């Protein structure tokens, strides 16, 4: 082997390089990919919100991201509203709020996730809210496993097709 004095080393390819004073190493931080994570959950279907929140937590931990848990309450049509006893809307709303809080608490996310309750058409509301909050990732379940065998439910399909950010779809495996 060729011996080179004064701090030079020979590499496999025969080129040499100086071993001068070491330059401070640049610490490369990986760029955060998902800073705002939107988790729309269908609280009243068995659409595995717990799994969605577990996945969201992992993503948020990896990127110090913010989690927003969203439930869209389908709006009651005007004609039906007038037939309902007064106060029904308020009690449905507060019931939904309570349930949302419970789900987030069970997932161990109280205090670290933002809770949002909207009224409207689920897919449209999810897409609009994702734009509004500049969400980088939407985490949904593929469908309610008890209802359909389709790969994607209608809400999930619409969001996947029209979202301007990444979407992550959880598919429940058959037990
Ligand atoms: P299915 O019709 O089988 O219930 P969906 O497409 O409605 O399938 O549901 C799949 C996913 O869509 C849910 O896991 C949830 O992420 C989202 N989703 C559906 N409905 C709502 C809703 N009302 N509010 C928030 N997210 C919803």
mmCIF file of C-alpha atoms and ligand atoms in Angstrom:
data_model
loop_
_atom_site.group_PDB
_atom_site.id
_atom_site.type_symbol
_atom_site.label_atom_id
_atom_site.label_comp_id
_atom_site.label_asym_id
_atom_site.label_seq_id
_atom_site.Cartn_x
_atom_site.Cartn_y
_atom_site.Cartn_z
ATOM 1 C CA UNK A 1 0.000 0.000 0.000
ATOM 2 C CA UNK A 2 1.113 3.472 -0.812
ATOM 3 C CA UNK A 3 2.087 5.388 2.256
ATOM 4 C CA UNK A 4 1.373 9.065 2.290
ATOM 5 C CA UNK A 5 2.767 11.165 5.026
ATOM 6 C CA UNK A 6 1.405 14.305 6.664
ATOM 7 C CA UNK A 7 -2.163 13.358 7.302
ATOM 8 C CA UNK A 8 -3.236 12.268 3.872
ATOM 9 C CA UNK A 9 -5.259 9.147 3.389
ATOM 10 C CA UNK A 10 -5.782 7.128 0.322
ATOM 11 C CA UNK A 11 -9.276 6.062 -0.545
ATOM 12 C CA UNK A 12 -10.342 2.954 -2.430
ATOM 13 C CA UNK A 13 -10.582 4.838 -5.672
ATOM 14 C CA UNK A 14 -7.026 6.075 -5.378
ATOM 15 C CA UNK A 15 -7.956 9.733 -4.908
ATOM 16 C CA UNK A 16 -6.524 11.506 -1.938
ATOM 17 C CA UNK A 17 -8.005 14.038 0.353
ATOM 18 C CA UNK A 18 -6.555 16.189 3.050
ATOM 19 C CA UNK A 19 -7.483 15.628 6.658
ATOM 20 C CA UNK A 20 -7.239 19.201 7.756
ATOM 21 C CA UNK A 21 -9.038 20.653 10.728
ATOM 22 C CA UNK A 22 -12.550 19.271 10.761
ATOM 23 C CA UNK A 23 -15.296 21.546 9.590
ATOM 24 C CA UNK A 24 -18.185 21.751 12.015
ATOM 25 C CA UNK A 25 -20.719 19.200 10.921
ATOM 26 C CA UNK A 26 -23.988 20.575 9.698
ATOM 27 C CA UNK A 27 -26.851 18.985 11.542
ATOM 28 C CA UNK A 28 -29.482 18.251 8.941
ATOM 29 C CA UNK A 29 -32.933 18.329 10.360
ATOM 30 C CA UNK A 30 -35.474 16.556 8.239
ATOM 31 C CA UNK A 31 -38.068 19.003 6.998
ATOM 32 C CA UNK A 32 -41.425 18.676 8.691
ATOM 33 C CA UNK A 33 -43.828 17.225 6.164
ATOM 34 C CA UNK A 34 -47.078 17.325 8.049
ATOM 35 C CA UNK A 35 -47.459 20.340 10.269
ATOM 36 C CA UNK A 36 -51.233 20.477 10.299
ATOM 37 C CA UNK A 37 -53.023 17.157 10.394
ATOM 38 C CA UNK A 38 -56.758 17.110 9.887
ATOM 39 C CA UNK A 39 -58.620 14.079 11.231
ATOM 40 C CA UNK A 40 -62.263 14.051 10.168
ATOM 41 C CA UNK A 41 -64.082 11.440 12.194
ATOM 42 C CA UNK A 42 -67.514 10.012 11.729
ATOM 43 C CA UNK A 43 -68.480 9.697 15.355
ATOM 44 C CA UNK A 44 -71.696 7.821 14.763
ATOM 45 C CA UNK A 45 -70.431 5.152 12.400
ATOM 46 C CA UNK A 46 -68.042 2.491 13.504
ATOM 47 C CA UNK A 47 -65.458 4.061 11.285
ATOM 48 C CA UNK A 48 -62.551 3.433 13.608
ATOM 49 C CA UNK A 49 -61.857 6.968 14.831
ATOM 50 C CA UNK A 50 -59.549 5.483 17.474
ATOM 51 C CA UNK A 51 -57.243 4.110 14.792
ATOM 52 C CA UNK A 52 -57.330 7.391 12.915
ATOM 53 C CA UNK A 53 -56.263 9.213 16.061
ATOM 54 C CA UNK A 54 -53.486 6.715 16.809
ATOM 55 C CA UNK A 55 -52.065 7.227 13.324
ATOM 56 C CA UNK A 56 -52.458 11.002 13.637
ATOM 57 C CA UNK A 57 -50.563 10.955 16.916
ATOM 58 C CA UNK A 58 -47.636 9.140 15.292
ATOM 59 C CA UNK A 59 -47.466 11.609 12.430
ATOM 60 C CA UNK A 60 -47.767 14.559 14.797
ATOM 61 C CA UNK A 61 -45.027 13.239 17.055
ATOM 62 C CA UNK A 62 -42.685 12.723 14.126
ATOM 63 C CA UNK A 63 -43.139 16.235 12.792
ATOM 64 C CA UNK A 64 -44.240 18.190 15.890
ATOM 65 C CA UNK A 65 -47.464 18.681 14.020
ATOM 66 C CA UNK A 66 -50.815 19.976 15.123
ATOM 67 C CA UNK A 67 -53.847 17.687 15.132
ATOM 68 C CA UNK A 68 -57.320 18.958 14.344
ATOM 69 C CA UNK A 69 -60.153 16.533 14.984
ATOM 70 C CA UNK A 70 -63.228 17.396 12.979
ATOM 71 C CA UNK A 71 -66.780 16.155 13.003
ATOM 72 C CA UNK A 72 -69.274 17.441 10.464
ATOM 73 C CA UNK A 73 -72.823 17.288 11.626
ATOM 74 C CA UNK A 74 -75.108 16.827 8.654
ATOM 75 C CA UNK A 75 -77.388 19.858 8.503
ATOM 76 C CA UNK A 76 -81.056 19.261 9.222
ATOM 77 C CA UNK A 77 -83.107 20.362 6.204
ATOM 78 C CA UNK A 78 -85.220 23.461 6.752
ATOM 79 C CA UNK A 79 -88.568 21.654 6.388
ATOM 80 C CA UNK A 80 -87.569 19.139 9.070
ATOM 81 C CA UNK A 81 -86.239 21.823 11.379
ATOM 82 C CA UNK A 82 -89.613 23.495 11.653
ATOM 83 C CA UNK A 83 -91.206 20.194 12.636
ATOM 84 C CA UNK A 84 -88.765 19.606 15.482
ATOM 85 C CA UNK A 85 -89.418 20.816 19.007
ATOM 86 C CA UNK A 86 -87.496 23.967 19.835
ATOM 87 C CA UNK A 87 -84.104 23.351 21.381
ATOM 88 C CA UNK A 88 -83.549 20.105 19.452
ATOM 89 C CA UNK A 89 -80.766 21.606 17.386
ATOM 90 C CA UNK A 90 -78.951 22.905 20.461
ATOM 91 C CA UNK A 91 -79.215 19.598 22.298
ATOM 92 C CA UNK A 92 -78.002 17.622 19.274
ATOM 93 C CA UNK A 93 -75.094 20.039 19.004
ATOM 94 C CA UNK A 94 -74.099 19.792 22.651
ATOM 95 C CA UNK A 95 -74.456 16.000 22.535
ATOM 96 C CA UNK A 96 -72.112 15.891 19.528
ATOM 97 C CA UNK A 97 -69.641 18.163 21.295
ATOM 98 C CA UNK A 98 -69.620 15.898 24.337
ATOM 99 C CA UNK A 99 -69.062 12.812 22.221
ATOM 100 C CA UNK A 100 -66.221 14.468 20.337
ATOM 101 C CA UNK A 101 -64.541 15.382 23.608
ATOM 102 C CA UNK A 102 -64.940 11.809 24.879
ATOM 103 C CA UNK A 103 -63.367 10.282 21.764
ATOM 104 C CA UNK A 104 -60.415 12.669 21.927
ATOM 105 C CA UNK A 105 -59.984 12.019 25.630
ATOM 106 C CA UNK A 106 -60.038 8.233 25.135
ATOM 107 C CA UNK A 107 -57.333 8.647 22.509
ATOM 108 C CA UNK A 108 -55.234 10.534 25.056
ATOM 109 C CA UNK A 109 -55.231 13.707 23.026
ATOM 110 C CA UNK A 110 -57.032 16.076 25.352
ATOM 111 C CA UNK A 111 -55.222 19.386 25.358
ATOM 112 C CA UNK A 112 -52.991 18.513 22.445
ATOM 113 C CA UNK A 113 -55.593 18.354 19.688
ATOM 114 C CA UNK A 114 -57.946 21.028 18.464
ATOM 115 C CA UNK A 115 -61.611 19.983 18.340
ATOM 116 C CA UNK A 116 -63.873 21.304 15.644
ATOM 117 C CA UNK A 117 -67.560 20.769 15.075
ATOM 118 C CA UNK A 118 -69.052 21.945 11.799
ATOM 119 C CA UNK A 119 -72.436 21.673 10.213
ATOM 120 C CA UNK A 120 -72.974 20.911 6.568
ATOM 121 C CA UNK A 121 -72.200 18.324 3.935
ATOM 122 C CA UNK A 122 -69.326 16.200 5.292
ATOM 123 C CA UNK A 123 -67.108 15.946 2.184
ATOM 124 C CA UNK A 124 -67.511 19.609 1.217
ATOM 125 C CA UNK A 125 -66.973 20.788 4.782
ATOM 126 C CA UNK A 126 -63.848 18.612 5.192
ATOM 127 C CA UNK A 127 -62.358 19.903 1.927
ATOM 128 C CA UNK A 128 -63.131 23.536 2.744
ATOM 129 C CA UNK A 129 -61.774 23.221 6.251
ATOM 130 C CA UNK A 130 -58.584 21.578 4.999
ATOM 131 C CA UNK A 131 -58.052 24.586 2.718
ATOM 132 C CA UNK A 132 -58.855 27.066 5.445
ATOM 133 C CA UNK A 133 -56.392 25.555 7.903
ATOM 134 C CA UNK A 134 -53.801 24.790 5.200
ATOM 135 C CA UNK A 135 -53.765 21.174 6.337
ATOM 136 C CA UNK A 136 -50.851 19.122 4.997
ATOM 137 C CA UNK A 137 -52.445 15.770 5.688
ATOM 138 C CA UNK A 138 -55.971 14.402 6.082
ATOM 139 C CA UNK A 139 -56.356 11.082 7.879
ATOM 140 C CA UNK A 140 -59.575 9.190 7.262
ATOM 141 C CA UNK A 141 -60.948 5.669 7.447
ATOM 142 C CA UNK A 142 -61.866 4.008 4.171
ATOM 143 C CA UNK A 143 -65.481 3.393 5.130
ATOM 144 C CA UNK A 144 -67.723 2.134 7.825
ATOM 145 C CA UNK A 145 -66.696 -1.545 7.864
ATOM 146 C CA UNK A 146 -70.128 -2.670 8.957
ATOM 147 C CA UNK A 147 -72.020 -1.061 6.161
ATOM 148 C CA UNK A 148 -70.248 -1.503 2.880
ATOM 149 C CA UNK A 149 -67.713 -3.579 1.030
ATOM 150 C CA UNK A 150 -66.660 -0.736 -1.211
ATOM 151 C CA UNK A 151 -63.022 0.171 -0.966
ATOM 152 C CA UNK A 152 -63.878 3.772 -0.177
ATOM 153 C CA UNK A 153 -66.981 5.295 1.311
ATOM 154 C CA UNK A 154 -68.494 8.242 -0.510
ATOM 155 C CA UNK A 155 -67.094 10.895 1.833
ATOM 156 C CA UNK A 156 -63.597 9.405 1.806
ATOM 157 C CA UNK A 157 -63.689 9.052 -1.996
ATOM 158 C CA UNK A 158 -64.694 12.670 -2.532
ATOM 159 C CA UNK A 159 -62.033 13.958 -0.173
ATOM 160 C CA UNK A 160 -59.302 11.824 -1.759
ATOM 161 C CA UNK A 161 -60.296 13.019 -5.226
ATOM 162 C CA UNK A 162 -60.517 16.701 -4.465
ATOM 163 C CA UNK A 163 -58.101 17.412 -1.602
ATOM 164 C CA UNK A 164 -55.121 19.626 -2.375
ATOM 165 C CA UNK A 165 -52.989 17.918 0.245
ATOM 166 C CA UNK A 166 -51.928 14.364 1.042
ATOM 167 C CA UNK A 167 -54.538 11.954 2.308
ATOM 168 C CA UNK A 168 -53.996 8.878 4.408
ATOM 169 C CA UNK A 169 -56.715 6.256 4.307
ATOM 170 C CA UNK A 170 -56.949 3.626 6.995
ATOM 171 C CA UNK A 171 -58.419 0.379 5.830
ATOM 172 C CA UNK A 172 -59.820 -1.811 8.531
ATOM 173 C CA UNK A 173 -58.652 -5.348 8.058
ATOM 174 C CA UNK A 174 -61.181 -8.124 8.430
ATOM 175 C CA UNK A 175 -61.032 -9.680 11.912
HETATM 176 P P1 LIG B 1 -69.293 5.175 4.803
HETATM 177 O O1 LIG B 1 -70.274 5.764 3.829
HETATM 178 O O2 LIG B 1 -69.015 3.705 4.600
HETATM 179 O O3 LIG B 1 -69.594 5.527 6.240
HETATM 180 P P2 LIG B 1 -67.603 7.456 4.565
HETATM 181 O O4 LIG B 1 -66.875 7.815 3.322
HETATM 182 O O5 LIG B 1 -68.784 8.258 4.954
HETATM 183 O O6 LIG B 1 -67.910 5.909 4.472
HETATM 184 O O7 LIG B 1 -66.597 7.529 5.803
HETATM 185 C C1 LIG B 1 -65.241 7.339 5.677
HETATM 186 C C2 LIG B 1 -64.528 8.437 6.423
HETATM 187 O O8 LIG B 1 -65.043 9.696 6.041
HETATM 188 C C3 LIG B 1 -64.663 8.437 7.925
HETATM 189 O O9 LIG B 1 -63.751 7.551 8.545
HETATM 190 C C4 LIG B 1 -64.302 9.862 8.265
HETATM 191 O O10 LIG B 1 -62.910 10.038 8.182
HETATM 192 C C5 LIG B 1 -64.963 10.599 7.126
HETATM 193 N N1 LIG B 1 -66.315 11.056 7.468
HETATM 194 C C6 LIG B 1 -67.473 10.536 7.055
HETATM 195 N N2 LIG B 1 -68.499 11.231 7.572
HETATM 196 C C7 LIG B 1 -67.980 12.224 8.322
HETATM 197 C C8 LIG B 1 -68.505 13.293 9.124
HETATM 198 N N3 LIG B 1 -69.826 13.478 9.248
HETATM 199 N N4 LIG B 1 -67.648 14.127 9.753
HETATM 200 C C9 LIG B 1 -66.317 13.945 9.635
HETATM 201 N N5 LIG B 1 -65.758 12.962 8.907
HETATM 202 C C10 LIG B 1 -66.560 12.123 8.255
#
